[in-house]
Amino acid sequence: MTDAFTAKRLEINGIVQGVGFRPFIYQLAIQHGLKGEVANTATGVSLTIEGPENELRQFIDDLPVRKPPLAHIVAVEETSETFKGFKGFSIVKSQSSASRATLISPDVMVCDDCLAEMRDPLDRRFGYPFINCTNCGPRYTIIDDVPYDRPKTSMRHFTMCEQCQAEYADPDNRRFHAQPNACPLCGPRVTLCDVSGKTVDTDDPVADAASRIRDGRIVAVKGLGGFHLAVDATHAAAVARLRRRKHREEKPLALMCGDMERIRAIALVGAAEERLLTSIQRPIVLLERRENTPIAESVSPGNRYFGIMLPYTPLHHLLMDAGFTALVMTSANLSEEPIAIDNAEAFARLGRIADDFLVHDREIYLRSDDSIVRHSAGHMRAIRRSRGYVPVPVFLKEDIPAVLACGAELKNTVCLTRGNQAFVSQHIGDLENRATDDFFRLTIDHLKRILDIDPQIVACDLHPDYLSTRYAKKWGGSGPCIAVQHHHAHVAACMAENKADGPVIGLSFDGTGLGTDGTIWGGEVLVADYHTFTRAAHLATVPMPGSAAAIKEPWRMALSHLKGTFGEDVGFPAFPLFQWVDKQQINVIMAMMDKQINSPLTSSLGRLFDAVAAIIGLRGKVAFEGQAAMELEMIADDTESGHYDFSWEDRGDDPILIPNAPIIRGVVRDVNAGLSAAAISARFHRTLIILFDQLCRHLRTATGIDRVALSGGVFQNHRLLAGLTAALEKSGFDLLTHRLVPANDGGLSLGQAVVAAARFKKQ
């Protein structure tokens, strides 16, 4: 009898705990008439399974195809096993050490099954804003420690009622071992409060909150990874009041629409964008806005795009059921601060912004902003990688030592590595104040604990004044602290997520990064591998008069580039930018540059974008980082095919120098000739595409390298990314771009980690 049967042991690694994987295995085994047992282990799930060979093979083939929605199988190790003659199939008790090295699911949207129950008047969870199952709901933000069991989550404060406990214990139920399982009888509750924190007497807090939003009030809503500030997006006065109170002058505000029909009414949605919008991560997706929508103009001023998401929690769905065209759902914080997650913290920090508070009593252990993505150049591009994607690791080509990489100053993330897995944290933000620094430290401690990683090495940026660098330098670990040049880290991050070895030609374009020569880099062409890099080419340096002030006032960079091109004879009356500044201020800035006072040199392409935006009269000052460059992209004329002259200087052993003057001269000529700002923008973008395509071809001839990596915040520019991608691929290059982590500084920690590991191994 046993000759007709076979037995296997399968060791499955990945996100396979807390996502309904064992009951899935149980049910799949029963369907195929197989017997055996399954258990959680320290690295994933282990099962012994036996039965007819053809059924067992079909079972193994079905695993990756029919797995639960939240499961992510990394590897399946299959070995032959002695046939034992099991009488049935069972889920056996895990060892106490289980889950220490397994992967944790991110927070994801509420599933359709739960939504159907929530909207069924006959269901015991009708209207319940915390409905969930093993296929959906909170994970990462409610976990305090591992293994992932209810006592180590914020649900430990809620004892399951008899019915919930029965679901939790039943392998045939989709709530089997769903740690956040709850119902109105035993689970968290929503409360509506006034600005003082006093409870509002209402039978339906969510409906009452929706009514207040419709009246133009600002409601702070506690969500999955923190609070949102919600207003009716069609109520112009409410949006304006939110901006004024939040001190967010012009940066676009995120929208939430109840369904795809409402999104299509205000934005253009292709098939790729719809897949992103409806994915289980439910990110904010950048969509081109329609003309003449009812959305208040101040939601996204000077921008062709809206950032829109669908509801992802039951509470969001209940709010959106009130029939709003769209709600502004922006992070609940003052500008540059982390989002609020605690009720008391929210009342204290948001009391001057919100009119009302829709809170609940389930704690958020770790804040997680909404993720932001767009579809560009054929793929999803992460702009902010956070809720829904973290803590899923980036899988590396090979195992590396355990590294803690501390990231950059702006758009900070941190990265911890374990074997071939790189865990890039959720978005932390700009490390410019105590609150964000505290969040940075909390995130490191939390990730080390839940991932059970004890780093051997710490990595940081070269800049000594970054808070992240200071933290790294004071790190108390036994291993070394390795400083990684900013633009090398960008290129390495792109290589790492593509599992690519070097060397590559790396185009590393952004606004700011300390170079090895003490100047501020940002228009860099590197020849790099993980261990080292050579600066092959760069934009010519110009002064940044006022240093950080030049970032906030692009007219200063315009003046610097004009001076660098035309000398002292800039011709003040000729350019629109001089409407923003008087002659005396200009003289002061010119003197600063002449005397090299607070005017560090920069090769930044981001600052060149700023300069062009100011020269054509588009933007003299900015309200947020990158605004001038973003608006320059937004106005570009799609029908314009011209470009400006450019050149480069091959200097032997020194890096190739790319002068800015030919481009600036062309821009000025067009301004004086009365050409539209839209046409000038298009010509400027096209010039960069042709320039760097030709330069890469030149370097390929010189080095034999035919692989190019694109990284840095400038590549958030869709026009530049799509145009350069098409040009380089047409030129026959093997092109690496970002799809898993942001091209901006949000992906920098990944690059720091792999560079530090390579140097450590080399040493």
mmCIF file of C-alpha atoms in Angstrom, residues 499-633:
data_model
loop_
_atom_site.group_PDB
_atom_site.id
_atom_site.type_symbol
_atom_site.label_atom_id
_atom_site.label_comp_id
_atom_site.label_asym_id
_atom_site.label_seq_id
_atom_site.Cartn_x
_atom_site.Cartn_y
_atom_site.Cartn_z
ATOM 1 C CA LYS A 499 20.008 42.357 -7.652
ATOM 2 C CA ALA A 500 22.688 43.741 -9.966
ATOM 3 C CA ASP A 501 26.445 43.534 -9.592
ATOM 4 C CA GLY A 502 28.711 46.370 -10.604
ATOM 5 C CA PRO A 503 30.243 48.155 -12.158
ATOM 6 C CA VAL A 504 27.535 50.431 -13.506
ATOM 7 C CA ILE A 505 27.374 53.933 -14.901
ATOM 8 C CA GLY A 506 25.302 55.645 -12.217
ATOM 9 C CA LEU A 507 23.375 58.845 -12.912
ATOM 10 C CA SER A 508 22.821 60.232 -9.418
ATOM 11 C CA PHE A 509 20.809 63.457 -9.588
ATOM 12 C CA ASP A 510 19.312 65.323 -6.643
ATOM 13 C CA GLY A 511 19.384 68.562 -4.702
ATOM 14 C CA THR A 512 21.963 68.077 -1.979
ATOM 15 C CA GLY A 513 24.616 65.610 -0.870
ATOM 16 C CA LEU A 514 28.059 66.156 0.605
ATOM 17 C CA GLY A 515 30.793 65.149 -1.809
ATOM 18 C CA THR A 516 34.203 63.703 -0.999
ATOM 19 C CA ASP A 517 35.790 67.027 -2.000
ATOM 20 C CA GLY A 518 33.737 69.027 0.513
ATOM 21 C CA THR A 519 31.422 70.580 -2.102
ATOM 22 C CA ILE A 520 27.719 69.871 -2.461
ATOM 23 C CA TRP A 521 27.123 67.285 -5.159
ATOM 24 C CA GLY A 522 23.928 66.486 -7.033
ATOM 25 C CA GLY A 523 24.634 66.292 -10.768
ATOM 26 C CA GLU A 524 26.853 63.209 -10.655
ATOM 27 C CA VAL A 525 27.798 60.521 -13.136
ATOM 28 C CA LEU A 526 29.573 57.744 -11.235
ATOM 29 C CA VAL A 527 31.223 54.509 -12.248
ATOM 30 C CA ALA A 528 30.372 52.364 -9.256
ATOM 31 C CA ASP A 529 30.074 48.972 -7.675
ATOM 32 C CA TYR A 530 29.042 48.250 -4.101
ATOM 33 C CA HIS A 531 32.505 48.662 -2.681
ATOM 34 C CA THR A 532 33.695 51.853 -4.350
ATOM 35 C CA PHE A 533 33.024 54.481 -7.009
ATOM 36 C CA THR A 534 34.758 56.922 -9.324
ATOM 37 C CA ARG A 535 33.319 60.331 -10.129
ATOM 38 C CA ALA A 536 33.286 60.040 -13.926
ATOM 39 C CA ALA A 537 31.497 63.319 -14.726
ATOM 40 C CA HIS A 538 29.541 66.098 -13.057
ATOM 41 C CA LEU A 539 27.895 69.436 -13.657
ATOM 42 C CA ALA A 540 30.170 72.435 -13.177
ATOM 43 C CA THR A 541 29.951 73.898 -9.690
ATOM 44 C CA VAL A 542 28.342 77.245 -8.932
ATOM 45 C CA PRO A 543 27.891 79.048 -5.582
ATOM 46 C CA MET A 544 24.792 78.551 -3.429
ATOM 47 C CA PRO A 545 24.494 82.068 -1.997
ATOM 48 C CA GLY A 546 23.065 81.847 1.505
ATOM 49 C CA SER A 547 23.513 78.061 1.542
ATOM 50 C CA ALA A 548 20.163 76.611 2.760
ATOM 51 C CA ALA A 549 18.465 79.924 1.904
ATOM 52 C CA ALA A 550 19.213 79.211 -1.782
ATOM 53 C CA ILE A 551 17.041 76.081 -1.554
ATOM 54 C CA LYS A 552 14.070 78.086 -0.284
ATOM 55 C CA GLU A 553 14.643 81.009 -2.651
ATOM 56 C CA PRO A 554 15.411 79.719 -6.173
ATOM 57 C CA TRP A 555 16.053 83.259 -7.447
ATOM 58 C CA ARG A 556 19.399 83.031 -5.640
ATOM 59 C CA MET A 557 20.378 80.011 -7.737
ATOM 60 C CA ALA A 558 19.183 81.837 -10.843
ATOM 61 C CA LEU A 559 21.469 84.732 -9.994
ATOM 62 C CA SER A 560 24.358 82.339 -9.366
ATOM 63 C CA HIS A 561 23.924 80.602 -12.726
ATOM 64 C CA LEU A 562 23.447 83.899 -14.552
ATOM 65 C CA LYS A 563 26.624 85.259 -12.982
ATOM 66 C CA GLY A 564 28.468 82.090 -13.874
ATOM 67 C CA THR A 565 27.316 82.409 -17.492
ATOM 68 C CA PHE A 566 27.479 86.151 -18.148
ATOM 69 C CA GLY A 567 29.840 87.413 -15.441
ATOM 70 C CA GLU A 568 28.958 90.665 -13.711
ATOM 71 C CA ASP A 569 26.935 91.890 -16.694
ATOM 72 C CA VAL A 570 23.820 89.939 -15.808
ATOM 73 C CA GLY A 571 21.415 92.523 -17.219
ATOM 74 C CA PHE A 572 19.096 92.976 -14.260
ATOM 75 C CA PRO A 573 15.967 94.389 -15.962
ATOM 76 C CA ALA A 574 15.790 91.600 -18.536
ATOM 77 C CA PHE A 575 14.523 88.718 -16.432
ATOM 78 C CA PRO A 576 11.187 88.120 -14.722
ATOM 79 C CA LEU A 577 12.929 86.851 -11.596
ATOM 80 C CA PHE A 578 13.940 90.372 -10.599
ATOM 81 C CA GLN A 579 10.343 91.250 -9.848
ATOM 82 C CA TRP A 580 10.875 89.368 -6.566
ATOM 83 C CA VAL A 581 14.017 91.144 -5.370
ATOM 84 C CA ASP A 582 15.360 94.678 -5.343
ATOM 85 C CA LYS A 583 18.690 95.820 -6.711
ATOM 86 C CA GLN A 584 20.218 96.278 -3.249
ATOM 87 C CA GLN A 585 19.504 92.658 -2.287
ATOM 88 C CA ILE A 586 20.963 91.506 -5.572
ATOM 89 C CA ASN A 587 24.130 93.481 -4.888
ATOM 90 C CA VAL A 588 24.447 91.821 -1.470
ATOM 91 C CA ILE A 589 24.110 88.338 -2.999
ATOM 92 C CA MET A 590 26.602 89.162 -5.747
ATOM 93 C CA ALA A 591 29.093 90.341 -3.110
ATOM 94 C CA MET A 592 28.563 87.145 -1.065
ATOM 95 C CA MET A 593 29.480 85.060 -4.091
ATOM 96 C CA ASP A 594 32.483 87.226 -4.978
ATOM 97 C CA LYS A 595 33.836 87.014 -1.431
ATOM 98 C CA GLN A 596 32.823 83.355 -1.008
ATOM 99 C CA ILE A 597 30.784 84.175 2.109
ATOM 100 C CA ASN A 598 28.229 81.473 3.016
ATOM 101 C CA SER A 599 28.191 80.386 -0.624
ATOM 102 C CA PRO A 600 29.225 76.721 -0.822
ATOM 103 C CA LEU A 601 29.843 75.320 -4.287
ATOM 104 C CA THR A 602 27.318 72.885 -5.735
ATOM 105 C CA SER A 603 27.098 70.671 -8.805
ATOM 106 C CA SER A 604 23.425 69.911 -8.109
ATOM 107 C CA LEU A 605 21.045 69.256 -10.986
ATOM 108 C CA GLY A 606 18.182 69.961 -8.600
ATOM 109 C CA ARG A 607 19.524 73.480 -8.065
ATOM 110 C CA LEU A 608 19.840 73.926 -11.854
ATOM 111 C CA PHE A 609 16.129 73.099 -12.131
ATOM 112 C CA ASP A 610 15.479 75.774 -9.494
ATOM 113 C CA ALA A 611 17.538 78.306 -11.414
ATOM 114 C CA VAL A 612 15.693 77.742 -14.699
ATOM 115 C CA ALA A 613 12.312 77.937 -12.919
ATOM 116 C CA ALA A 614 13.291 81.317 -11.480
ATOM 117 C CA ILE A 615 14.830 82.706 -14.691
ATOM 118 C CA ILE A 616 11.607 82.112 -16.642
ATOM 119 C CA GLY A 617 9.554 83.781 -13.889
ATOM 120 C CA LEU A 618 7.872 80.632 -12.605
ATOM 121 C CA ARG A 619 8.945 80.545 -8.968
ATOM 122 C CA GLY A 620 11.191 82.844 -6.915
ATOM 123 C CA LYS A 621 10.463 81.293 -3.522
ATOM 124 C CA VAL A 622 9.215 77.848 -2.576
ATOM 125 C CA ALA A 623 6.926 76.622 0.180
ATOM 126 C CA PHE A 624 8.286 73.056 0.142
ATOM 127 C CA GLU A 625 11.387 71.235 -1.021
ATOM 128 C CA GLY A 626 11.434 70.588 -4.780
ATOM 129 C CA GLN A 627 8.442 72.825 -5.549
ATOM 130 C CA ALA A 628 10.147 74.902 -8.252
ATOM 131 C CA ALA A 629 11.411 71.822 -10.107
ATOM 132 C CA MET A 630 8.000 70.161 -9.818
ATOM 133 C CA GLU A 631 6.202 73.173 -11.263
ATOM 134 C CA LEU A 632 8.771 73.430 -14.051
ATOM 135 C CA GLU A 633 7.915 69.858 -15.024
#
